[in-house]
Tab-separated table of C-alpha atoms in Angstrom:
chain	number	residue	atom	x	y	z
A	1	UNK	CA	-0.872	-80.790	-20.549
A	2	UNK	CA	0.782	-78.223	-18.556
A	3	UNK	CA	0.571	-74.525	-19.590
A	4	UNK	CA	3.270	-73.713	-22.078
A	5	UNK	CA	6.215	-71.760	-21.076
A	6	UNK	CA	6.181	-67.865	-21.741
A	7	UNK	CA	8.101	-66.962	-24.821
A	8	UNK	CA	8.895	-63.643	-23.426
A	9	UNK	CA	9.712	-63.156	-20.128
A	10	UNK	CA	7.075	-60.898	-18.230
A	11	UNK	CA	7.410	-59.582	-14.811
A	12	UNK	CA	6.114	-56.669	-12.683
A	13	UNK	CA	9.116	-54.368	-13.213
A	14	UNK	CA	8.556	-54.642	-17.125
A	15	UNK	CA	4.878	-53.933	-16.867
A	16	UNK	CA	5.333	-50.917	-14.642
A	17	UNK	CA	8.013	-49.416	-17.005
A	18	UNK	CA	5.672	-50.067	-19.989
A	19	UNK	CA	2.801	-48.219	-18.299
A	20	UNK	CA	5.000	-45.476	-16.919
A	21	UNK	CA	6.557	-44.844	-20.579
A	22	UNK	CA	3.247	-44.962	-22.581
A	23	UNK	CA	0.516	-44.188	-20.232
A	24	UNK	CA	2.124	-42.067	-17.454
A	25	UNK	CA	-1.086	-40.905	-16.202
A	26	UNK	CA	-1.976	-44.587	-15.165
A	27	UNK	CA	1.545	-45.173	-13.671
A	28	UNK	CA	1.268	-47.107	-10.482
A	29	UNK	CA	2.085	-50.251	-8.436
A	30	UNK	CA	1.690	-53.527	-10.427
A	31	UNK	CA	0.999	-57.078	-9.003
A	32	UNK	CA	1.023	-60.191	-11.302
A	33	UNK	CA	-1.984	-62.130	-10.190
A	34	UNK	CA	-1.935	-64.854	-12.708
A	35	UNK	CA	-0.012	-66.383	-15.644
A	36	UNK	CA	-2.356	-68.111	-17.907
A	37	UNK	CA	-2.240	-70.129	-20.884
A	38	UNK	CA	-2.030	-67.236	-23.233
A	39	UNK	CA	-1.806	-64.083	-21.045
A	40	UNK	CA	-0.089	-62.717	-18.060
A	41	UNK	CA	-2.517	-60.786	-15.858
A	42	UNK	CA	-1.583	-58.017	-13.489
A	43	UNK	CA	-3.493	-55.750	-11.382
A	44	UNK	CA	-2.495	-51.969	-11.814
A	45	UNK	CA	-3.389	-49.975	-8.787
A	46	UNK	CA	-6.856	-50.542	-7.378
A	47	UNK	CA	-9.054	-50.397	-10.269
A	48	UNK	CA	-7.180	-51.466	-13.347
A	49	UNK	CA	-5.796	-54.586	-15.029
A	50	UNK	CA	-3.021	-55.227	-17.512
A	51	UNK	CA	-3.280	-58.151	-19.945
A	52	UNK	CA	-0.176	-59.168	-21.888
A	53	UNK	CA	0.166	-61.918	-24.307
A	54	UNK	CA	2.938	-64.431	-23.178
A	55	UNK	CA	3.065	-66.438	-26.398
A	56	UNK	CA	3.051	-65.363	-30.165
A	57	UNK	CA	-0.092	-67.392	-30.932
A	58	UNK	CA	-1.930	-65.398	-28.365
A	59	UNK	CA	-1.032	-61.848	-29.925
A	60	UNK	CA	-3.719	-62.034	-32.532
A	61	UNK	CA	-6.301	-62.961	-30.111
A	62	UNK	CA	-5.711	-59.895	-27.985
A	63	UNK	CA	-5.927	-57.775	-31.197
A	64	UNK	CA	-9.609	-59.215	-31.718
A	65	UNK	CA	-10.283	-57.968	-28.294
A	66	UNK	CA	-8.927	-54.653	-28.798
A	67	UNK	CA	-10.944	-54.022	-32.071
A	68	UNK	CA	-14.315	-55.678	-31.213
A	69	UNK	CA	-14.832	-55.926	-27.356
A	70	UNK	CA	-15.327	-52.238	-26.840
A	71	UNK	CA	-17.963	-52.268	-29.557
A	72	UNK	CA	-19.770	-55.267	-28.035
A	73	UNK	CA	-19.571	-53.995	-24.533
A	74	UNK	CA	-22.066	-51.317	-24.988
A	75	UNK	CA	-24.898	-53.797	-25.796
A	76	UNK	CA	-24.040	-56.093	-22.942
A	77	UNK	CA	-25.743	-55.911	-19.389
A	78	UNK	CA	-22.797	-57.254	-17.549
A	79	UNK	CA	-19.133	-55.752	-17.371
A	80	UNK	CA	-16.572	-57.237	-19.841
A	81	UNK	CA	-12.829	-56.469	-19.784
A	82	UNK	CA	-12.969	-53.891	-22.745
A	83	UNK	CA	-9.683	-52.138	-23.374
A	84	UNK	CA	-9.556	-48.604	-21.905
A	85	UNK	CA	-5.856	-48.161	-23.187
A	86	UNK	CA	-3.743	-50.080	-25.630
A	87	UNK	CA	0.154	-50.605	-25.054
A	88	UNK	CA	2.386	-51.071	-28.000
A	89	UNK	CA	5.688	-53.026	-28.236
A	90	UNK	CA	8.560	-51.619	-26.177
A	91	UNK	CA	11.403	-52.450	-23.703
A	92	UNK	CA	12.040	-55.769	-25.653
A	93	UNK	CA	8.497	-56.827	-25.435
A	94	UNK	CA	7.153	-57.460	-28.996
A	95	UNK	CA	3.409	-57.410	-28.852
A	96	UNK	CA	0.606	-55.066	-28.239
A	97	UNK	CA	-1.003	-55.274	-24.813
A	98	UNK	CA	-4.183	-53.771	-22.902
A	99	UNK	CA	-5.249	-51.906	-19.839
A	100	UNK	CA	-8.739	-52.951	-18.772
A	101	UNK	CA	-10.767	-52.143	-15.944
A	102	UNK	CA	-10.474	-54.374	-12.894
A	103	UNK	CA	-13.465	-56.472	-12.683
A	104	UNK	CA	-14.393	-57.549	-9.036
A	105	UNK	CA	-15.759	-60.978	-8.244
A	106	UNK	CA	-14.989	-64.556	-7.718
A	107	UNK	CA	-14.923	-67.393	-10.136
A	108	UNK	CA	-17.943	-69.442	-10.354
A	109	UNK	CA	-15.873	-72.395	-9.773
A	110	UNK	CA	-15.989	-71.198	-6.155
A	111	UNK	CA	-19.848	-71.559	-5.921
A	112	UNK	CA	-21.573	-74.846	-5.334
A	113	UNK	CA	-23.423	-76.113	-8.300
A	114	UNK	CA	-26.791	-76.260	-6.462
A	115	UNK	CA	-26.297	-72.360	-5.761
A	116	UNK	CA	-25.805	-71.137	-9.438
A	117	UNK	CA	-29.446	-70.683	-10.300
A	118	UNK	CA	-29.089	-66.850	-10.165
A	119	UNK	CA	-26.099	-67.131	-12.365
A	120	UNK	CA	-27.806	-69.286	-14.841
A	121	UNK	CA	-30.642	-66.799	-15.151
A	122	UNK	CA	-28.097	-63.661	-15.464
A	123	UNK	CA	-25.915	-65.578	-17.998
A	124	UNK	CA	-28.990	-66.475	-20.296
A	125	UNK	CA	-29.831	-62.552	-20.261
A	126	UNK	CA	-26.281	-61.895	-21.140
A	127	UNK	CA	-25.545	-64.391	-23.786
A	128	UNK	CA	-28.704	-63.572	-25.761
A	129	UNK	CA	-27.759	-60.049	-26.644
A	130	UNK	CA	-24.231	-61.031	-27.301
A	131	UNK	CA	-25.351	-63.623	-29.928
A	132	UNK	CA	-26.204	-60.876	-32.356
A	133	UNK	CA	-25.302	-61.187	-36.135
A	134	UNK	CA	-21.523	-60.664	-36.509
A	135	UNK	CA	-20.096	-58.807	-39.480
A	136	UNK	CA	-18.531	-60.567	-42.287
A	137	UNK	CA	-14.925	-59.538	-40.950
A	138	UNK	CA	-15.537	-60.903	-37.646
A	139	UNK	CA	-12.746	-63.212	-36.254
A	140	UNK	CA	-12.798	-66.722	-37.113
A	141	UNK	CA	-11.935	-69.702	-34.788
A	142	UNK	CA	-11.275	-73.284	-35.870
A	143	UNK	CA	-12.558	-74.784	-32.694
A	144	UNK	CA	-15.408	-72.878	-31.754
A	145	UNK	CA	-18.773	-72.003	-33.423
A	146	UNK	CA	-17.949	-74.441	-36.375
A	147	UNK	CA	-20.421	-76.889	-37.919
A	148	UNK	CA	-20.535	-79.795	-35.324
A	149	UNK	CA	-19.012	-82.295	-37.785
A	150	UNK	CA	-15.736	-80.525	-37.406
A	151	UNK	CA	-15.336	-81.610	-33.798
A	152	UNK	CA	-15.582	-85.487	-34.659
A	153	UNK	CA	-11.777	-85.894	-34.500
A	154	UNK	CA	-11.470	-84.299	-31.334
A	155	UNK	CA	-14.487	-86.279	-29.785
A	156	UNK	CA	-12.827	-89.559	-30.923
A	157	UNK	CA	-9.375	-88.714	-29.569
A	158	UNK	CA	-11.248	-87.552	-26.121
A	159	UNK	CA	-13.261	-90.499	-25.918
A	160	UNK	CA	-10.219	-92.784	-26.029
A	161	UNK	CA	-8.833	-91.256	-23.032
A	162	UNK	CA	-8.520	-93.463	-20.008
A	163	UNK	CA	-11.221	-92.961	-17.359
A	164	UNK	CA	-13.916	-91.630	-19.757
A	165	UNK	CA	-17.162	-92.818	-18.638
A	166	UNK	CA	-19.870	-94.504	-20.882
A	167	UNK	CA	-18.422	-93.654	-24.023
A	168	UNK	CA	-21.229	-95.119	-25.941
A	169	UNK	CA	-23.742	-92.922	-24.334
A	170	UNK	CA	-21.579	-89.879	-24.926
A	171	UNK	CA	-21.028	-90.699	-28.505
A	172	UNK	CA	-24.801	-91.034	-28.985
A	173	UNK	CA	-25.549	-87.707	-27.436
A	174	UNK	CA	-23.007	-86.163	-29.956
A	175	UNK	CA	-24.460	-88.029	-32.950
A	176	UNK	CA	-28.076	-86.682	-32.199
A	177	UNK	CA	-26.729	-83.212	-32.359
A	178	UNK	CA	-25.068	-84.053	-35.480
A	179	UNK	CA	-28.032	-85.198	-37.210
A	180	UNK	CA	-30.235	-82.028	-36.596
A	181	UNK	CA	-29.801	-79.386	-39.117
A	182	UNK	CA	-26.766	-77.145	-38.704
A	183	UNK	CA	-26.727	-73.448	-37.973
A	184	UNK	CA	-27.753	-71.522	-41.134
A	185	UNK	CA	-27.370	-67.879	-42.072
A	186	UNK	CA	-24.888	-65.348	-40.930
A	187	UNK	CA	-22.587	-66.148	-37.961
A	188	UNK	CA	-23.549	-64.919	-34.444
A	189	UNK	CA	-21.031	-63.326	-32.125
A	190	UNK	CA	-19.780	-65.827	-29.459
A	191	UNK	CA	-17.692	-65.608	-26.373
A	192	UNK	CA	-16.077	-68.681	-27.632
A	193	UNK	CA	-14.997	-70.053	-24.045
A	194	UNK	CA	-17.828	-69.836	-21.710
A	195	UNK	CA	-17.132	-71.895	-18.544
A	196	UNK	CA	-17.332	-71.284	-14.715
A	197	UNK	CA	-13.675	-70.098	-14.797
A	198	UNK	CA	-14.740	-67.237	-16.968
A	199	UNK	CA	-17.599	-66.208	-15.081
A	200	UNK	CA	-17.474	-64.042	-12.000
A	201	UNK	CA	-20.210	-63.483	-9.453
A	202	UNK	CA	-20.510	-61.365	-6.469
A	203	UNK	CA	-18.539	-62.145	-2.987
A	204	UNK	CA	-21.604	-62.816	-1.158
A	205	UNK	CA	-24.136	-63.991	-3.754
A	206	UNK	CA	-24.302	-65.939	-7.016
A	207	UNK	CA	-25.341	-62.873	-9.254
A	208	UNK	CA	-23.149	-62.622	-12.399
A	209	UNK	CA	-20.853	-59.730	-11.941
A	210	UNK	CA	-18.507	-59.799	-14.956
A	211	UNK	CA	-17.704	-62.253	-17.867
A	212	UNK	CA	-13.955	-62.324	-18.692
A	213	UNK	CA	-11.319	-63.795	-21.107
A	214	UNK	CA	-12.745	-63.023	-24.706
A	215	UNK	CA	-9.717	-64.336	-26.396
A	216	UNK	CA	-11.675	-66.809	-28.215
A	217	UNK	CA	-14.044	-64.262	-29.446
A	218	UNK	CA	-15.504	-65.377	-32.823
A	219	UNK	CA	-18.589	-65.565	-34.923
A	220	UNK	CA	-20.491	-68.906	-35.744
A	221	UNK	CA	-23.017	-71.250	-34.352
A	222	UNK	CA	-23.924	-70.045	-30.753
A	223	UNK	CA	-24.648	-73.520	-29.796
A	224	UNK	CA	-20.832	-73.845	-28.575
A	225	UNK	CA	-21.684	-70.959	-26.123
A	226	UNK	CA	-24.891	-72.744	-25.007
A	227	UNK	CA	-22.871	-75.897	-24.116
A	228	UNK	CA	-22.286	-73.998	-20.686
A	229	UNK	CA	-25.642	-75.211	-19.736
A	230	UNK	CA	-24.080	-78.582	-18.870
A	231	UNK	CA	-20.662	-77.343	-17.921
A	232	UNK	CA	-21.825	-74.987	-15.301
A	233	UNK	CA	-25.301	-75.880	-14.074
A	234	UNK	CA	-27.451	-78.786	-12.821
A	235	UNK	CA	-30.955	-79.492	-14.126
A	236	UNK	CA	-32.483	-76.853	-12.308
A	237	UNK	CA	-29.957	-74.129	-13.300
A	238	UNK	CA	-30.150	-75.357	-16.886
A	239	UNK	CA	-33.892	-74.938	-16.765
A	240	UNK	CA	-33.433	-71.274	-15.490
A	241	UNK	CA	-30.631	-70.723	-18.036
A	242	UNK	CA	-32.933	-71.859	-20.916
A	243	UNK	CA	-35.786	-69.928	-19.639
A	244	UNK	CA	-33.857	-66.489	-19.628
A	245	UNK	CA	-32.302	-67.274	-22.856
A	246	UNK	CA	-35.548	-67.914	-24.589
A	247	UNK	CA	-36.204	-64.804	-26.256
A	248	UNK	CA	-33.136	-65.269	-28.320
A	249	UNK	CA	-32.800	-69.132	-28.046
A	250	UNK	CA	-36.427	-70.713	-27.932
A	251	UNK	CA	-36.434	-73.755	-25.806
A	252	UNK	CA	-37.315	-76.069	-28.501
A	253	UNK	CA	-35.018	-74.766	-30.942
A	254	UNK	CA	-32.369	-77.353	-32.623
A	255	UNK	CA	-29.447	-75.049	-31.438
A	256	UNK	CA	-29.973	-76.570	-27.883
A	257	UNK	CA	-29.689	-80.082	-29.202
A	258	UNK	CA	-26.410	-79.057	-30.914
A	259	UNK	CA	-25.375	-77.272	-27.578
A	260	UNK	CA	-25.610	-80.569	-25.886
A	261	UNK	CA	-23.460	-82.172	-28.318
A	262	UNK	CA	-20.902	-79.267	-27.950
A	263	UNK	CA	-21.163	-80.004	-24.231
A	264	UNK	CA	-19.866	-83.590	-24.843
A	265	UNK	CA	-16.750	-82.158	-26.885
A	266	UNK	CA	-16.067	-79.389	-24.430
A	267	UNK	CA	-16.977	-81.519	-21.225
A	268	UNK	CA	-14.369	-84.163	-22.389
A	269	UNK	CA	-11.657	-81.563	-22.970
A	270	UNK	CA	-12.034	-80.442	-19.401
A	271	UNK	CA	-11.965	-84.127	-18.076
A	272	UNK	CA	-9.064	-85.230	-19.886
A	273	UNK	CA	-6.614	-82.227	-19.578
A	274	UNK	CA	-3.696	-83.347	-17.945
A	275	UNK	CA	-2.441	-80.091	-16.099
A	276	UNK	CA	-2.743	-79.548	-12.239
A	277	UNK	CA	-5.838	-77.199	-12.299
A	278	UNK	CA	-8.394	-79.423	-10.229
A	279	UNK	CA	-10.987	-76.681	-10.813
A	280	UNK	CA	-10.923	-77.227	-14.430
A	281	UNK	CA	-10.935	-81.005	-14.139
A	282	UNK	CA	-13.932	-80.557	-11.911
A	283	UNK	CA	-15.923	-78.801	-14.701
A	284	UNK	CA	-15.430	-81.890	-16.816
A	285	UNK	CA	-16.549	-84.280	-14.065
A	286	UNK	CA	-19.603	-82.227	-13.497
A	287	UNK	CA	-20.374	-82.255	-17.283
A	288	UNK	CA	-19.945	-85.894	-17.678
A	289	UNK	CA	-22.400	-86.238	-14.665
A	290	UNK	CA	-24.996	-84.043	-16.327
A	291	UNK	CA	-24.634	-85.464	-19.655
A	292	UNK	CA	-24.883	-89.094	-18.790
A	293	UNK	CA	-28.161	-88.377	-16.853
A	294	UNK	CA	-29.649	-87.213	-20.297
A	295	UNK	CA	-31.374	-89.448	-22.616
A	296	UNK	CA	-30.068	-89.455	-26.218
């Protein structure tokens, strides 16, 4: 479906006035670069970014980023959009907002899949430290990091979508993941939405330069993050990803079996979305190709 309409109008003039009023030392020209599902993204000067929720449902998500992402950033080896300043409601705008560093790079969606091996290695080394034990009051997310059984209704709904290839094979992959023991112990920190659109790489190479969009930051089973192995990479890239993540996620660990089942659920979500973003649909097409080559 198409991205929902903004519940509050946001334009460059509003952003400039809010910044000038609340953070006058950072005041400067603003250019909106994206109106996403949840946030409006604007470039502030040359080296900063403003992120503003455009729907009420997104306001708690940015609060999670405000509270937790600066704490996590210090242990990560790749830049993330941790808030440098926090903006308050004002001028008719009702929610808190953030000023972050502007993170350079191009989305991994622009890089051919066969050229993503370096990204895979870097991402494994990024996610391992991220997947540390989370505190008891970490944010909860009803659709990420959950026990795999909670995804069953979404799986069946998406499998029923026209154009889904070899439903039986995909269901069997999910069932194999469901039958292995679930994640136990305390929840681990998760990005929550790891896919090629949220991974930035260099302009002239495929080295990971930033990981963005932590709105789904949560705690739970890291298998849902590891599903990116099928969403972003081919067999060679997956092998590199698993090797670099091995100190935190051993190759024979059951989490990888659950991760493949998560890739079925998430890959179908990209495949069956009905908006006009061909890049996101292409992630689903790629995931199906990779999963259907797997033996249940």
